[in-house]
Coordinates of C-alpha atoms in Angstrom, one line a residue:
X37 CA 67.2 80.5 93.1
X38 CA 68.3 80.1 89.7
X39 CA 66.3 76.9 89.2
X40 CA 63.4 77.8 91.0
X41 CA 63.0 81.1 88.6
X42 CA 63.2 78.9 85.9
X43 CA 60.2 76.4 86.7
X44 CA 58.1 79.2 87.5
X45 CA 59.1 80.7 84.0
X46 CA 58.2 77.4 82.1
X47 CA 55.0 77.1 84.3
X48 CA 54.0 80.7 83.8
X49 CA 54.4 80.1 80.0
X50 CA 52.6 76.9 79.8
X51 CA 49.5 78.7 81.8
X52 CA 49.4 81.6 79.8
X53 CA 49.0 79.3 76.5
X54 CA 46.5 78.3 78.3
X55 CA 44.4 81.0 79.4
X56 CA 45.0 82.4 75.7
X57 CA 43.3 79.1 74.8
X58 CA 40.5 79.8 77.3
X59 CA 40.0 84.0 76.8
X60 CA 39.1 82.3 72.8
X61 CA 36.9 79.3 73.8
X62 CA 35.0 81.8 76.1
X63 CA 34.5 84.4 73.2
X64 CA 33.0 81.4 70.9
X65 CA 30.8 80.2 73.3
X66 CA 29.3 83.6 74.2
X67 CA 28.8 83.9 70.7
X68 CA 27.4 80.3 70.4
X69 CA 30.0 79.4 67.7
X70 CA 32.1 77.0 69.6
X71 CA 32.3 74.0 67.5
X72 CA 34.9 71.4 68.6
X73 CA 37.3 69.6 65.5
X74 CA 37.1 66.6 68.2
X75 CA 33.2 66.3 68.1
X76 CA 32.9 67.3 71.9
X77 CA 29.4 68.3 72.9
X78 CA 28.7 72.4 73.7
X79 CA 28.4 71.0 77.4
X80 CA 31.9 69.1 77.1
X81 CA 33.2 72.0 75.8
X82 CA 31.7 74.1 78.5
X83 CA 33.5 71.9 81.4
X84 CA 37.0 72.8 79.7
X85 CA 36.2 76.3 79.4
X86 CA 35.7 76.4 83.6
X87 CA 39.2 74.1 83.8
X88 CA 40.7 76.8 81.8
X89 CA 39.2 79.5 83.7
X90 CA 41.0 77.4 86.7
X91 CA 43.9 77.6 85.1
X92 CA 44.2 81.0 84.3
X93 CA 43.0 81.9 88.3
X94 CA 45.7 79.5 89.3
X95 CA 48.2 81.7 86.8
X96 CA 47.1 85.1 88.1
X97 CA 48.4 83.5 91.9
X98 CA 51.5 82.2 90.1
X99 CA 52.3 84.9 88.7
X100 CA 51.6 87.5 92.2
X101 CA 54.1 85.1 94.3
X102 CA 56.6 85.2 91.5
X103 CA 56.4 89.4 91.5
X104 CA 57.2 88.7 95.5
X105 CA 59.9 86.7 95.1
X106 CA 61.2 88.5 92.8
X107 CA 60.9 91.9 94.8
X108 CA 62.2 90.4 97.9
X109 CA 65.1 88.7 96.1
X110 CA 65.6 92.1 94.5
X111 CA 65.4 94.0 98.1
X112 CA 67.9 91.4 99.2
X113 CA 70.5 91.9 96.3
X114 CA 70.2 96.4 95.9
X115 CA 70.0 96.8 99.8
X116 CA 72.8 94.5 100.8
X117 CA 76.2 96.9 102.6
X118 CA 78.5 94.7 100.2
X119 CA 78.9 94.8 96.6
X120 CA 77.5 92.2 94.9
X121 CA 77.6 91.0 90.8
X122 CA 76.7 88.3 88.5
X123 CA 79.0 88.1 85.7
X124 CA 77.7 86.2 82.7
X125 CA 80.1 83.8 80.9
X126 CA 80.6 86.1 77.8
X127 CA 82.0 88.8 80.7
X128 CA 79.8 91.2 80.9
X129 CA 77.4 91.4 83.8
X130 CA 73.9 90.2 84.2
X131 CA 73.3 92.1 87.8
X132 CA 75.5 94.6 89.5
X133 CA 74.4 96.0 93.2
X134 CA 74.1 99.4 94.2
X135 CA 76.4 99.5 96.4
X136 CA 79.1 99.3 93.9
X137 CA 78.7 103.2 93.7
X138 CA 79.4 103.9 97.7
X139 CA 82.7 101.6 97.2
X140 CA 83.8 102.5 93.9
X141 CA 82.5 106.1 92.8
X142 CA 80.9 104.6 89.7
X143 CA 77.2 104.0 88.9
X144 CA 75.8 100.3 88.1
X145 CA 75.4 101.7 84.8
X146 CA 78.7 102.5 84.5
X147 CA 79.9 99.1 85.4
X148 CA 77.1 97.6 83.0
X149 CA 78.0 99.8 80.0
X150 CA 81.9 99.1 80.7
X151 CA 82.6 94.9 82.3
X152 CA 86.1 95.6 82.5
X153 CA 85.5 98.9 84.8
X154 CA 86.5 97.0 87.7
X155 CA 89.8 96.0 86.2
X156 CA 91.0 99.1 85.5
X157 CA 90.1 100.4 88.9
X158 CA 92.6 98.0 90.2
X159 CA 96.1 99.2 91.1
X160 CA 98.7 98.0 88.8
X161 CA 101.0 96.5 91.5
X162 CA 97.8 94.1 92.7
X163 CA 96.5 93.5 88.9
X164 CA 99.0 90.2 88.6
X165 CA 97.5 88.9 91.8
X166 CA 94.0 89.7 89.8
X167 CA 94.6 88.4 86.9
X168 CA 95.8 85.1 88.4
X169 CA 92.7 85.0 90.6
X170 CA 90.5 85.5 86.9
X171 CA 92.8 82.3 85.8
X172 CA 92.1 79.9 88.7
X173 CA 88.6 80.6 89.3
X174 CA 87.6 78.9 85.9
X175 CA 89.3 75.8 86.8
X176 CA 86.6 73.8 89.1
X177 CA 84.1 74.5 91.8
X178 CA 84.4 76.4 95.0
X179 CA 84.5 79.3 96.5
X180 CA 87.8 81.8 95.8
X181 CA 89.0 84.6 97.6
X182 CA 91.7 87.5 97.2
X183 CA 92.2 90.7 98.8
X184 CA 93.5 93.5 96.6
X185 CA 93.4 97.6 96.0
X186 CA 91.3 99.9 93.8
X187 CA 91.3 103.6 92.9
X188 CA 88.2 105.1 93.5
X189 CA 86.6 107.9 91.1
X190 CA 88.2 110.3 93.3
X191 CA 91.1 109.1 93.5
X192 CA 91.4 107.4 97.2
X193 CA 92.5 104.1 97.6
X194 CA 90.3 101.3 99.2
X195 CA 90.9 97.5 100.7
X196 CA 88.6 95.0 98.7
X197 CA 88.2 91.2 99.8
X198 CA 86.5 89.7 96.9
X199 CA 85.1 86.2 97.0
X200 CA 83.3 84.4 93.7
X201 CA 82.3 81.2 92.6
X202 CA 80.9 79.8 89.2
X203 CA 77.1 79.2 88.7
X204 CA 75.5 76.9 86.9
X205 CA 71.6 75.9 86.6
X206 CA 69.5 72.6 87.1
X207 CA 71.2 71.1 84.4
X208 CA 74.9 71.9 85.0
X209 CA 75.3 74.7 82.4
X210 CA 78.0 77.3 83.3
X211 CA 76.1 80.4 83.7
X212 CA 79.8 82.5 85.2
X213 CA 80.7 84.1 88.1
X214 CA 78.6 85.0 91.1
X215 CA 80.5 87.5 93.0
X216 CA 80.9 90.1 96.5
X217 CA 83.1 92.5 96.9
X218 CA 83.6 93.9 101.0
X219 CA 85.5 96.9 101.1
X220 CA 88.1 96.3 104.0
X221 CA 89.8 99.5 103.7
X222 CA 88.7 100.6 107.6
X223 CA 89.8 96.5 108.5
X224 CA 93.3 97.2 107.0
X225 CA 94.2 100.1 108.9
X226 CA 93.0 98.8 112.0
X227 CA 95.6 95.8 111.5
X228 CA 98.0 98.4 110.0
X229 CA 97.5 100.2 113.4
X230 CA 97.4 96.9 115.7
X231 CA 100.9 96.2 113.9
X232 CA 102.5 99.5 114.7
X233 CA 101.5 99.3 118.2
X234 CA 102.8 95.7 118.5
X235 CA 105.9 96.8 117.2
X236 CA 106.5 99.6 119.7
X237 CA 105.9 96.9 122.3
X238 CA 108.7 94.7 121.1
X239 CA 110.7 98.0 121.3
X240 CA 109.4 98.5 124.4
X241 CA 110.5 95.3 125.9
X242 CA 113.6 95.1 123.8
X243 CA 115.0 98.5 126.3
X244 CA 113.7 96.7 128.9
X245 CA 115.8 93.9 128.6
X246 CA 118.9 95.2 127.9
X247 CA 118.3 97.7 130.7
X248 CA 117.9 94.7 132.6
X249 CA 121.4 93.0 130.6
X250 CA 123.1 96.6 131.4
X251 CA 122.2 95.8 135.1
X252 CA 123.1 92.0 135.1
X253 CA 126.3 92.1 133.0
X254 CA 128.4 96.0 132.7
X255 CA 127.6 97.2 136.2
X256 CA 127.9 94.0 138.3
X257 CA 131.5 94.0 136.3
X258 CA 132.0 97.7 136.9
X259 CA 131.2 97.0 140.4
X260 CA 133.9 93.3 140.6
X261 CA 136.7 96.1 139.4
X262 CA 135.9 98.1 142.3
X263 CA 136.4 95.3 144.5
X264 CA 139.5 93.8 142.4
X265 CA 141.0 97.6 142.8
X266 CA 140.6 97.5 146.5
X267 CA 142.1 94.4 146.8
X268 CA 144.9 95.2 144.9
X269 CA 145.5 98.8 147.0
X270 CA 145.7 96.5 150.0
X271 CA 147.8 93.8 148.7
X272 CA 149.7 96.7 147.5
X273 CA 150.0 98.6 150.9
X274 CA 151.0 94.6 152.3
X275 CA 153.8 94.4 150.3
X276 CA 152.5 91.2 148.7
X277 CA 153.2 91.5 145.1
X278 CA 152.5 88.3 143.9
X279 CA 148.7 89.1 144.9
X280 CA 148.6 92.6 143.4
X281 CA 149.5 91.2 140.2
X282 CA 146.6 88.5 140.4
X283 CA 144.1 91.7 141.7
X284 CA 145.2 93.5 138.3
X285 CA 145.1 90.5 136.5
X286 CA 141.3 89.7 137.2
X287 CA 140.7 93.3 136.9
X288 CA 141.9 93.6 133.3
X289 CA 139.9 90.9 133.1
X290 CA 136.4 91.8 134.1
X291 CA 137.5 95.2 131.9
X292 CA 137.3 93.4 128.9
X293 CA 134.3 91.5 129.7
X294 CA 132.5 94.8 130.5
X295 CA 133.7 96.3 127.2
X296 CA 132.7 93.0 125.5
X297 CA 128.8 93.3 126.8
X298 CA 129.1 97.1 126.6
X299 CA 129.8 97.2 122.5
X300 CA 127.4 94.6 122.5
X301 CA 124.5 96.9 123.8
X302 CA 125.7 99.8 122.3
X303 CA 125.1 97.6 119.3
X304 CA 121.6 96.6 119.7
X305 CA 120.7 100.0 120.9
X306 CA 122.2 101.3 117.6
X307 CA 121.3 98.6 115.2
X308 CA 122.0 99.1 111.7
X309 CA 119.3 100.4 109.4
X310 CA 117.9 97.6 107.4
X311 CA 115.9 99.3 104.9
X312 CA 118.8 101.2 103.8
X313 CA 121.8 98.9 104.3
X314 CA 120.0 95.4 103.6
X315 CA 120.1 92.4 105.6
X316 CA 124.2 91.3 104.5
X317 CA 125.1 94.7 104.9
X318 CA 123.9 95.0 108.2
X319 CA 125.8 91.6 109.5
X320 CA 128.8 93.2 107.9
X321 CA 128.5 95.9 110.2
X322 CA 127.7 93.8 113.6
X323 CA 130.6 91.1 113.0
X324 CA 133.4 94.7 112.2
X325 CA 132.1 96.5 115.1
X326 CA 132.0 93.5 117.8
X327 CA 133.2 90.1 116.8
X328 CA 136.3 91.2 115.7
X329 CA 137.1 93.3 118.4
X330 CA 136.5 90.7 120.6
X331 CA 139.4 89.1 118.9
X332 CA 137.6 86.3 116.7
X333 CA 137.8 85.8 113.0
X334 CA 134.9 86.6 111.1
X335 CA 133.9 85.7 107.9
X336 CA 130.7 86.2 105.9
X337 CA 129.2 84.7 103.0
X338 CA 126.6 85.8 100.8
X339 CA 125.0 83.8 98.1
X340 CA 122.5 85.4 95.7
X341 CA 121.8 88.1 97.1
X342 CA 118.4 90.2 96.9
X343 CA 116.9 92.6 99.2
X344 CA 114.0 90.7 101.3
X345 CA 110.3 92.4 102.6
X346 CA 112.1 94.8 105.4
X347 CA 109.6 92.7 108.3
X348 CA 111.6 89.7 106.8
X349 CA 115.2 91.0 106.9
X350 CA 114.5 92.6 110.8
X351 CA 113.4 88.7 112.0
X352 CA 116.5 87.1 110.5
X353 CA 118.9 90.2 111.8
X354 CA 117.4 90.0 115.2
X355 CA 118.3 85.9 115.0
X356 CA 121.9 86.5 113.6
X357 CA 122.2 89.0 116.2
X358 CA 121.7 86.6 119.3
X359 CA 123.0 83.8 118.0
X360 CA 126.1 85.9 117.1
X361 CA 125.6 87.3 121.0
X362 CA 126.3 83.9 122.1
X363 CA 129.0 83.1 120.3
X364 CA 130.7 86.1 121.7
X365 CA 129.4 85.6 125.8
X366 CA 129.8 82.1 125.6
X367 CA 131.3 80.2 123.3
X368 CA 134.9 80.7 123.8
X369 CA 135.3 80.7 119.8
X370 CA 138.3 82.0 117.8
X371 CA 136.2 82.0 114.7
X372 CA 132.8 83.1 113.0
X373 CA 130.8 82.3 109.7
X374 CA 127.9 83.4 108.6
X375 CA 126.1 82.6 105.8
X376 CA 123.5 83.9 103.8
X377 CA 121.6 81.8 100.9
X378 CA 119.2 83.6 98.6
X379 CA 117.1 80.7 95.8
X380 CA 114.2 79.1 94.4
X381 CA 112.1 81.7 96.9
X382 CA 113.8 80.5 100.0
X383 CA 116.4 82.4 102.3
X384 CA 118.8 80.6 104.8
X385 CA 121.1 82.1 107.4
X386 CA 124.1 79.9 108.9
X387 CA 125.8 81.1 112.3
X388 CA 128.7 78.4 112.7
X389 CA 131.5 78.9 115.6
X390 CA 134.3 76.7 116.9
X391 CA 133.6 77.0 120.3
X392 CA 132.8 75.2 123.1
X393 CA 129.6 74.1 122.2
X394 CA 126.5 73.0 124.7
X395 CA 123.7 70.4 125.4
X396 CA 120.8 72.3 123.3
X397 CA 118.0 70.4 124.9
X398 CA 119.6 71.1 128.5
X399 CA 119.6 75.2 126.8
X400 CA 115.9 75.0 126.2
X401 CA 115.1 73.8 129.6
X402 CA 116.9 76.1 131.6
X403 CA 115.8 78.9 129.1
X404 CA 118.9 80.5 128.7
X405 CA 120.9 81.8 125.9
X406 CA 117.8 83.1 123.4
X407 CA 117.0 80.4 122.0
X408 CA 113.2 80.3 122.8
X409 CA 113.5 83.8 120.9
X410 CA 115.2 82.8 118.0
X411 CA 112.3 80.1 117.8
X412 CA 110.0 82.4 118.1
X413 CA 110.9 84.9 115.4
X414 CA 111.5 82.1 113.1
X415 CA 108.2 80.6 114.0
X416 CA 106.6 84.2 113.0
X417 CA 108.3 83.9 109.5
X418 CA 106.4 80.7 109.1
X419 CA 110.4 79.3 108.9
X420 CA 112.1 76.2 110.6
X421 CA 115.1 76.7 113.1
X422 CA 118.3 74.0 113.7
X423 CA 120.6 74.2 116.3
X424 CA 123.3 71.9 116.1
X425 CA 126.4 71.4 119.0
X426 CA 127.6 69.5 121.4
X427 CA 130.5 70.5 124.0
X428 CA 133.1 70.3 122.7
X429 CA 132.4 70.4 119.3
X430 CA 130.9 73.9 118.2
X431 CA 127.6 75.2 117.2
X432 CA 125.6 76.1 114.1
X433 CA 122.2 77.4 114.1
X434 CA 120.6 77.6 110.8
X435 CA 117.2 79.3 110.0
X436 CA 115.5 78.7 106.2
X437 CA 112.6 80.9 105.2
X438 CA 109.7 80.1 102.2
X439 CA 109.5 83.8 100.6
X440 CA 106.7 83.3 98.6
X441 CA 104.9 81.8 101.6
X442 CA 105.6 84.7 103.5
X443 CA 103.8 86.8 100.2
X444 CA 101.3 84.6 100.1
X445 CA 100.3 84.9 103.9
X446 CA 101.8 88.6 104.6
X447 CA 98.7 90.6 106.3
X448 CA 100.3 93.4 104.0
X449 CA 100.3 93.3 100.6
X450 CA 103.5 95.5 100.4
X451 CA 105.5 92.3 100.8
X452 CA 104.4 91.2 97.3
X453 CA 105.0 94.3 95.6
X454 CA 108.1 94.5 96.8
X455 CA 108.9 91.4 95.9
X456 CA 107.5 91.7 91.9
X457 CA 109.9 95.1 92.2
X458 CA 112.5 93.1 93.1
X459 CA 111.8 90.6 90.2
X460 CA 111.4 93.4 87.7
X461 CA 114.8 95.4 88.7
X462 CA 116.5 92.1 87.8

């Protein structure tokens, strides 16, 4: 567009010269005075005056498609939903749409008569992310996109995706920025709202399961003392003692089992409150409250700490939580260790154990023990999972997470704020 604008400009100029030259020519002739510097005959003289006349037609026809173009380029530009702007080199703005007044509040005149409206309008926790974006859109070619927040005139905030790329004519001159701005605010709570529900889901089909654990483990155990008890009444009323005090034995037995997977439900249906606690605090309370009154010794490490994005610390609980599960259902351990590693924007949680250890790839076929789980919610943190054991000789299981990967691709920008927050307190 910008080039074709451009020839039509230096063609319109060269035919209007040239009708100028023609509207004179024709006035001397009518008045018989044309006289020629190049000795041309009246007749000679006559011929160029119709070429010129040609001309100037021709010019007239030029000059009607260029007011089309123009007016259907313009039509195309005030009329389209998103907000659209040139912004010249110097900064301030060569075209503004219309629509910058349903999204913002503010006129196009307002926005002409101020170029840096837009960057007050945009909320201070997003104006880093802005500014960068300003920085790395000068540096080559292509198209750039961020999403960030403004204030509107009357105060309510709204969703903008903005994507801009430079412009430059015919000849390679930087001309700026051509930019749109979409307001997404509508797109944002719908995802907001798609989030939510997704979440009551997993809440959903978290009750589900350990309604369905409740079943498996505490009241078949519940039901196996019933049976030991029986036995042991009979043995009893026999007179066989030896066998009474197996009965009881067994029976104290499955108790403690049953207590075991009861505290561990109880647990999970009374997990600790991450956005209060924080993610160390909250292990701290799971390895008091069951590992060590299972008996094991427990020990947690924290290095660095720093309070994550809350969707963040939830995944890695939820992973330290059934890893820990298995150590306590399965393993046979005496001791615990978990670790927790906070630099260079990465976080890593250990779970270690000294217990019996298993085949992993036999665990992932047979689909037991949570592992596919733990995969999963590691896989949704964008992070990499490692399980290490063998019988015989333990376990660890070792998650590692890119923060700023996970600010960089969070579908909510609160991640990033809470991160700069986080950066600012220290």
């Amino acid at each position: 567009m910008i080039q074709t604008e451009q020839s039509h400009s230096n063609e319109s100029a060269n035919l209007r010269r040239q009708a100028d030259a023609t509207k004179e020519l024709n006035r001397e002739a009518l008045q018989g005075q044309a006289v020629d510097p190049n000795g041309l005959s009246p007749k000679e003289v006559q011929h160029l005056v119709h070429e010129l006349q040609a001309c100037q037609a021709e010019l007239e026809l030029h000059r009607e498609a260029l007011r089309e173009a123009t007016l259907r380029c313009q039509m195309v530009v005030d009329f389209t939903y998103d907000w659209e702007y040139w912004e010249n080199p110097d900064g301030t703005l060569r075209y503004i749409s219309p629509a910058c007044e349903r999204i913002t509040g503010y006129t196009t005149a307002q926005f002409i008569t101020d170029p840096h409206l837009l960057d007050k309008l945009v909320l201070p926790e997003d104006k880093p992310t802005w500014a960068e974006h300003h920085h790395d859109v000068g540096e080559g070619p292509g198209l750039r996109e961020i999403q960030f927040r403004i204030r509107r005139r009357d105060g309510e905030t709204r969703w903008i995706e903005h994507a801009c790329r430079p412009v430059a004519d015919e000849h390679g001159a930087f001309l700026g920025f051509r930019a749109t701005n979409r307001d997404i605010t509508e797109r944002k709570r719908a995802e907001k709202a798609l989030h939510q529900q997704g979440r009551r889901l997993a809440v959903i089909e978290e009750r589900q399961r350990l309604a369905r654990e409740l079943h498996d483990s505490v009241a078949q155990a519940i039901y196996t003392i019933t049976l030991y008890g029986d036995a042991a009444i009979k043995a009893l009323s026999a007179g066989r003692q030896e066998a009474v005090k197996g009965h009881l034995r067994d029976l104290r037995q499955t108790a403690q089992e049953a207590l075991r997977d009861m505290r561990l439900l109880v647990f999970e249906l009374r997990p600790p409150e991450l956005e209060k606690t924080g993610l160390s605090a909250a292990i701290q309370s799971r390895l008091e409250a069951v590992e060590a009154r299972a008996g094991l010794q427990t020990e947690l490490h924290v290095e660095g700490e720093e309070r994550l994005p809350l969707t963040v610390e939830e995944e890695l609980y939820r992973i330290a939580q059934e890893a820990l599960n298995n150590v306590v259902k399965h393993s046979r351990a005496r001791q615990v260790s978990v670790r927790l590693r906070f630099a260079d924007d990465v976080a890593s949680l250990v779970v270690w154990d000294d217990g019996v250890g298993f085949d992993p790839a036999l665990a992932r076929s047979q689909g037991g023990m949570g592992l596919q789980s733990m995969k999963e919610r590691a896989q949704r943190l964008t992070g990499a999972l490692e399980i290490e054991s063998a019988p015989g000789q333990g376990t660890r299981i070792k998650v590692q997470v890119d923060i700023r990967a996970q600010l960089e691709t969070a579908e909510l920008p609160e991640l990033a704020q809470h991160a700069r927050s986080q950066n600012e307190e220290r």
